[in-house]
PDB file of C-alpha atoms in Angstrom:
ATOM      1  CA  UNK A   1    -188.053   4.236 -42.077  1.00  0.00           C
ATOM      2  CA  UNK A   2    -184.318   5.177 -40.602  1.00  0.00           C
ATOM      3  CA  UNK A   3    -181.595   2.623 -40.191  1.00  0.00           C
ATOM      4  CA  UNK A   4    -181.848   0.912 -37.041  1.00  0.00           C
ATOM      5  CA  UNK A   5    -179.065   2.553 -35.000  1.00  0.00           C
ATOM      6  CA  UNK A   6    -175.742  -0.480 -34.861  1.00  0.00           C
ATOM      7  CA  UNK A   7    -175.597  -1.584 -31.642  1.00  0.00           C
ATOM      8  CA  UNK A   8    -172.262  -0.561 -29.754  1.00  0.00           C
ATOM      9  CA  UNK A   9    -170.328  -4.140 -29.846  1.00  0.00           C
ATOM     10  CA  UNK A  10    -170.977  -3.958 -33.995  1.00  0.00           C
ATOM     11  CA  UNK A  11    -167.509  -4.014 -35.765  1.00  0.00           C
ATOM     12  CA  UNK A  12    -167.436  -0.676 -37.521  1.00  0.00           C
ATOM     13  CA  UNK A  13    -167.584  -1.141 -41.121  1.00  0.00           C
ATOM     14  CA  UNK A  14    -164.351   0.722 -43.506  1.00  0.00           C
ATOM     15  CA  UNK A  15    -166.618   3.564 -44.436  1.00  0.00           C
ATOM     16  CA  UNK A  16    -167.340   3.979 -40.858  1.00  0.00           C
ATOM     17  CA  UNK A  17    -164.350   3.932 -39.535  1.00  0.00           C
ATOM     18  CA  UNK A  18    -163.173   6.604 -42.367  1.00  0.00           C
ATOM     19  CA  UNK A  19    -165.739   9.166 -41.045  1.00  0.00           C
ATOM     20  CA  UNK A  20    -164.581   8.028 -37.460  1.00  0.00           C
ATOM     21  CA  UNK A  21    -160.933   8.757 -38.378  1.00  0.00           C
ATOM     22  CA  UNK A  22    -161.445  12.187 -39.855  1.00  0.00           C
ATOM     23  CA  UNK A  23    -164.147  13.050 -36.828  1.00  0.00           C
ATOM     24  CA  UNK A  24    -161.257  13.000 -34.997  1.00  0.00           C
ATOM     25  CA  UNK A  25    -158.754  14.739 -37.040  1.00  0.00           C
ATOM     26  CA  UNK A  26    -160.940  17.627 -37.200  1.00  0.00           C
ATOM     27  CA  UNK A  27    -161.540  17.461 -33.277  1.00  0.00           C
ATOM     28  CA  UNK A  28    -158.104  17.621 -32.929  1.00  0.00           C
ATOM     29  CA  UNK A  29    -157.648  20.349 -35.353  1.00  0.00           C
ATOM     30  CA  UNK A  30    -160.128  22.275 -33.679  1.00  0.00           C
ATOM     31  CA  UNK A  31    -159.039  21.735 -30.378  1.00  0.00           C
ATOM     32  CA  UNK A  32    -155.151  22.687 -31.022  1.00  0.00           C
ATOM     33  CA  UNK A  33    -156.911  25.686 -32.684  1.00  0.00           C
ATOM     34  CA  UNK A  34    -158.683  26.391 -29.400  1.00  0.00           C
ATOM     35  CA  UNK A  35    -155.634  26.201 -27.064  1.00  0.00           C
ATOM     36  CA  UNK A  36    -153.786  28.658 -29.249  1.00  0.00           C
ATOM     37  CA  UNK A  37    -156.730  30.878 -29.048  1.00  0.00           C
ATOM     38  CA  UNK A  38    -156.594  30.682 -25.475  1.00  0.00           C
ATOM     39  CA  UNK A  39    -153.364  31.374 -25.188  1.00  0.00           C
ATOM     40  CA  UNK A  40    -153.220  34.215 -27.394  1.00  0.00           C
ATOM     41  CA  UNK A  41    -156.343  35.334 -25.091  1.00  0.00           C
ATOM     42  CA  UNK A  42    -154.528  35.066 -21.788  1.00  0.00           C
ATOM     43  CA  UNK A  43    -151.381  36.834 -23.333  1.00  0.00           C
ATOM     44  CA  UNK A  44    -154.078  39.786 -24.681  1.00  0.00           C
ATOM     45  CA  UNK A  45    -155.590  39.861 -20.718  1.00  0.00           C
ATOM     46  CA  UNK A  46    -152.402  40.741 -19.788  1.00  0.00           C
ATOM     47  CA  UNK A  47    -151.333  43.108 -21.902  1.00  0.00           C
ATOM     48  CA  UNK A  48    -154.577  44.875 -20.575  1.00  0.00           C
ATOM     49  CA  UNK A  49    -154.123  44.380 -17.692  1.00  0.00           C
ATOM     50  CA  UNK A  50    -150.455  46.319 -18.056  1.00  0.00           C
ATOM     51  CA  UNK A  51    -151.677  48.740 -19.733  1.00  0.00           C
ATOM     52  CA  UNK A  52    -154.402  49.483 -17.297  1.00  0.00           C
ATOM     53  CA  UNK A  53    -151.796  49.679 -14.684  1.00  0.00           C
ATOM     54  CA  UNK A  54    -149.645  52.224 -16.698  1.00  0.00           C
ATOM     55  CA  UNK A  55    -152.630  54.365 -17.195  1.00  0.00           C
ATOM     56  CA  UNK A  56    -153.949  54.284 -13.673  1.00  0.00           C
ATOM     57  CA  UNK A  57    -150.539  55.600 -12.792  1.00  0.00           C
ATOM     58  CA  UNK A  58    -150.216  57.998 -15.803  1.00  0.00           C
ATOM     59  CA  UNK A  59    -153.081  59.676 -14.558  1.00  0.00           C
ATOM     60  CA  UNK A  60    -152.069  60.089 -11.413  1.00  0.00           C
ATOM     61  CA  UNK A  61    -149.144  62.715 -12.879  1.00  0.00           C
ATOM     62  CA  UNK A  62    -150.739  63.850 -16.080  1.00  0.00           C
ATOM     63  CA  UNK A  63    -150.184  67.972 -16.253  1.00  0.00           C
ATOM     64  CA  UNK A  64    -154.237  68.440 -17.423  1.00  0.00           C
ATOM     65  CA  UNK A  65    -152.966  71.536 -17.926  1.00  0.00           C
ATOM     66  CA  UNK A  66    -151.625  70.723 -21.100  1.00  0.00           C
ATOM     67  CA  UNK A  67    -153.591  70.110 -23.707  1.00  0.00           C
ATOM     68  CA  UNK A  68    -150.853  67.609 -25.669  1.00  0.00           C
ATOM     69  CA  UNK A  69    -150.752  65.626 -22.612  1.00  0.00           C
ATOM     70  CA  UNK A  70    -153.858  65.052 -22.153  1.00  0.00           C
ATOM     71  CA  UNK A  71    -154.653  64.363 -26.151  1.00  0.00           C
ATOM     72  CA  UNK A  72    -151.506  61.606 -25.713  1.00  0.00           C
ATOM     73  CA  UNK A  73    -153.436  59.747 -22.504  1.00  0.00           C
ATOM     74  CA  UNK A  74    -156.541  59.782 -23.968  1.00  0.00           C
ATOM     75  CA  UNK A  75    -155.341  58.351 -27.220  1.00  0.00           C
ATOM     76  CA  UNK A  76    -153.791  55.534 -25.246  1.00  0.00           C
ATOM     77  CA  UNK A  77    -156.821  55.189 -23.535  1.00  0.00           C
ATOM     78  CA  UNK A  78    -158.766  54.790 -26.714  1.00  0.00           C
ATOM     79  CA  UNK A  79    -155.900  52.326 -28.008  1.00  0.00           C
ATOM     80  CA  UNK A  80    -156.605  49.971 -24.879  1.00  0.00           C
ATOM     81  CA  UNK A  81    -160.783  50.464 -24.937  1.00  0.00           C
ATOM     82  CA  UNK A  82    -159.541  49.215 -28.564  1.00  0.00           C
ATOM     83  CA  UNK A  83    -157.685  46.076 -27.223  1.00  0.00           C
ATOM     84  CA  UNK A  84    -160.581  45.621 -25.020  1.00  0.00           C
ATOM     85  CA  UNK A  85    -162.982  45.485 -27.904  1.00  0.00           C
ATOM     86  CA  UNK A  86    -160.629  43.077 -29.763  1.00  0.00           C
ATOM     87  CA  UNK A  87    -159.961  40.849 -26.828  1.00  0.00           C
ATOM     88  CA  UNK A  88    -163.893  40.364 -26.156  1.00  0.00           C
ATOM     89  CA  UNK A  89    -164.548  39.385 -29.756  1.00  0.00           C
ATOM     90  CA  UNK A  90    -161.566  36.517 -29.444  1.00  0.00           C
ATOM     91  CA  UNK A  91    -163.222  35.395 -26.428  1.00  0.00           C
ATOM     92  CA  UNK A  92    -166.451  35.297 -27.992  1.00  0.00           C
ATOM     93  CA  UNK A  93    -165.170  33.464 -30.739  1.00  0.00           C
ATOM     94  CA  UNK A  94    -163.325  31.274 -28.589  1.00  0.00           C
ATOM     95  CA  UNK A  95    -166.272  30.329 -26.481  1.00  0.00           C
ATOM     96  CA  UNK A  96    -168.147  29.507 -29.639  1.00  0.00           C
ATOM     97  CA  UNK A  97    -165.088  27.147 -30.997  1.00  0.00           C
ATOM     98  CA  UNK A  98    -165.413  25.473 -27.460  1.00  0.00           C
ATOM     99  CA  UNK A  99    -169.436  24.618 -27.976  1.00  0.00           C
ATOM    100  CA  UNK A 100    -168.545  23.207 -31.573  1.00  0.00           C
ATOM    101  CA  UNK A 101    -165.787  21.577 -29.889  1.00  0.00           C
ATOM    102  CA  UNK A 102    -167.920  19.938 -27.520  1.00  0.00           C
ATOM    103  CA  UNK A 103    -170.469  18.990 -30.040  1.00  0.00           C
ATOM    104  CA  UNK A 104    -167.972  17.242 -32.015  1.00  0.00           C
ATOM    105  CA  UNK A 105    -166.924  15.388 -29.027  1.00  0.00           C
ATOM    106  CA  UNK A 106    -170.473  14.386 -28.663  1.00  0.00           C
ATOM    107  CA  UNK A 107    -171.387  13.103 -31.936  1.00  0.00           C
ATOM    108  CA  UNK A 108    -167.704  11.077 -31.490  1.00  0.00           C
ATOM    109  CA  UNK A 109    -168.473   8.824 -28.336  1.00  0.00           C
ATOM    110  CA  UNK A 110    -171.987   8.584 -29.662  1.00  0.00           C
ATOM    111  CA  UNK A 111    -170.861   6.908 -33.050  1.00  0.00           C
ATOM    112  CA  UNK A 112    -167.184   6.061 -32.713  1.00  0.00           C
ATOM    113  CA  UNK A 113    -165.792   5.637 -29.246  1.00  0.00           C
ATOM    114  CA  UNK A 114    -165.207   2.487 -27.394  1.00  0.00           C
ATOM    115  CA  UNK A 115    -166.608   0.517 -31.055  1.00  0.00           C
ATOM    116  CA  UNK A 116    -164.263  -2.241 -32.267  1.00  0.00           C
ATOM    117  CA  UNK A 117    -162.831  -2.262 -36.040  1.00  0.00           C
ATOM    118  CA  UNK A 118    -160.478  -4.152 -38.212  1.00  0.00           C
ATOM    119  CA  UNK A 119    -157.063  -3.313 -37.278  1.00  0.00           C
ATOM    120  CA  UNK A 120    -156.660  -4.105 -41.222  1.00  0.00           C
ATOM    121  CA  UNK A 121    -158.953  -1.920 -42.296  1.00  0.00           C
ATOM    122  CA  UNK A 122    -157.298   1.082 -39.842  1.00  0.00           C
ATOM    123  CA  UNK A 123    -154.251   0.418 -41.778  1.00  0.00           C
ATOM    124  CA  UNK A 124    -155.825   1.010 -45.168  1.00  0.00           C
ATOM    125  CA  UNK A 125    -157.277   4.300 -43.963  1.00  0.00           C
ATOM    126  CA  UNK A 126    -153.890   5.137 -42.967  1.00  0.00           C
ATOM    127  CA  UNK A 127    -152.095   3.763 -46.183  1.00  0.00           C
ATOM    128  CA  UNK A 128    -154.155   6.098 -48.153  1.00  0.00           C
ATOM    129  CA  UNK A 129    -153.348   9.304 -46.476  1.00  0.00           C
TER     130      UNK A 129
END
């Protein structure tokens, strides 16, 4: 038969407030993780977006008449279908991280937010570090 779940004025108990603490060190790991992801996204977007640009207008003055020309824009072309590819798998990733991040969050409020503790034993935790 499970634990009865601790009802939400319950002082959390040392070991509790252990996992509590490092629940939300590894939120916050994740989530300053996350916003350099997205940032790194948003600076890849626009690089593709430049480069998409650059090879609309290339294309408008490539000589398809020669056959090194047209070898050069295509292997740029390739290098940004490249990027692309790259840039989809960070987002990917990224929107994965989020979920976890949000599932973390979750299983926080559920067991540790807005629950009283020992501002002794906090200090402990924090001595120990």
């Amino acid at each position: 038969k499970p634990a009865p779940a601790p009802k939400k004025d319950a002082i959390l108990t040392p070991e509790q407030l252990r996992d509590c603490v490092a629940q939300e060190q590894r939120k916050t790991k994740a989530t300053d993780a996350a916003l350099k992801a997205k940032a790194e996204i948003a600076a890849d977007k626009a690089e593709i977006d430049r480069s998409g640009t650059a090879l609309a207008q290339e294309s408008g003055t490539l000589d398809r008449t020669s056959e090194d020309a047209v070898d050069a824009f295509n292997a740029k072309v390739d290098e940004r279908n490249k990027r692309i590819e790259a840039y989809e798998a960070k987002v990917a990733a990224y929107n994965k991280d989020t979920e976890a991040i949000q599932t973390m969050d979750e299983a926080y409020n559920k067991s540790c937010a807005n629950r009283r503790y020992d501002d002794r034993d906090l200090a402990d935790i924090q001595r120990k570090k």
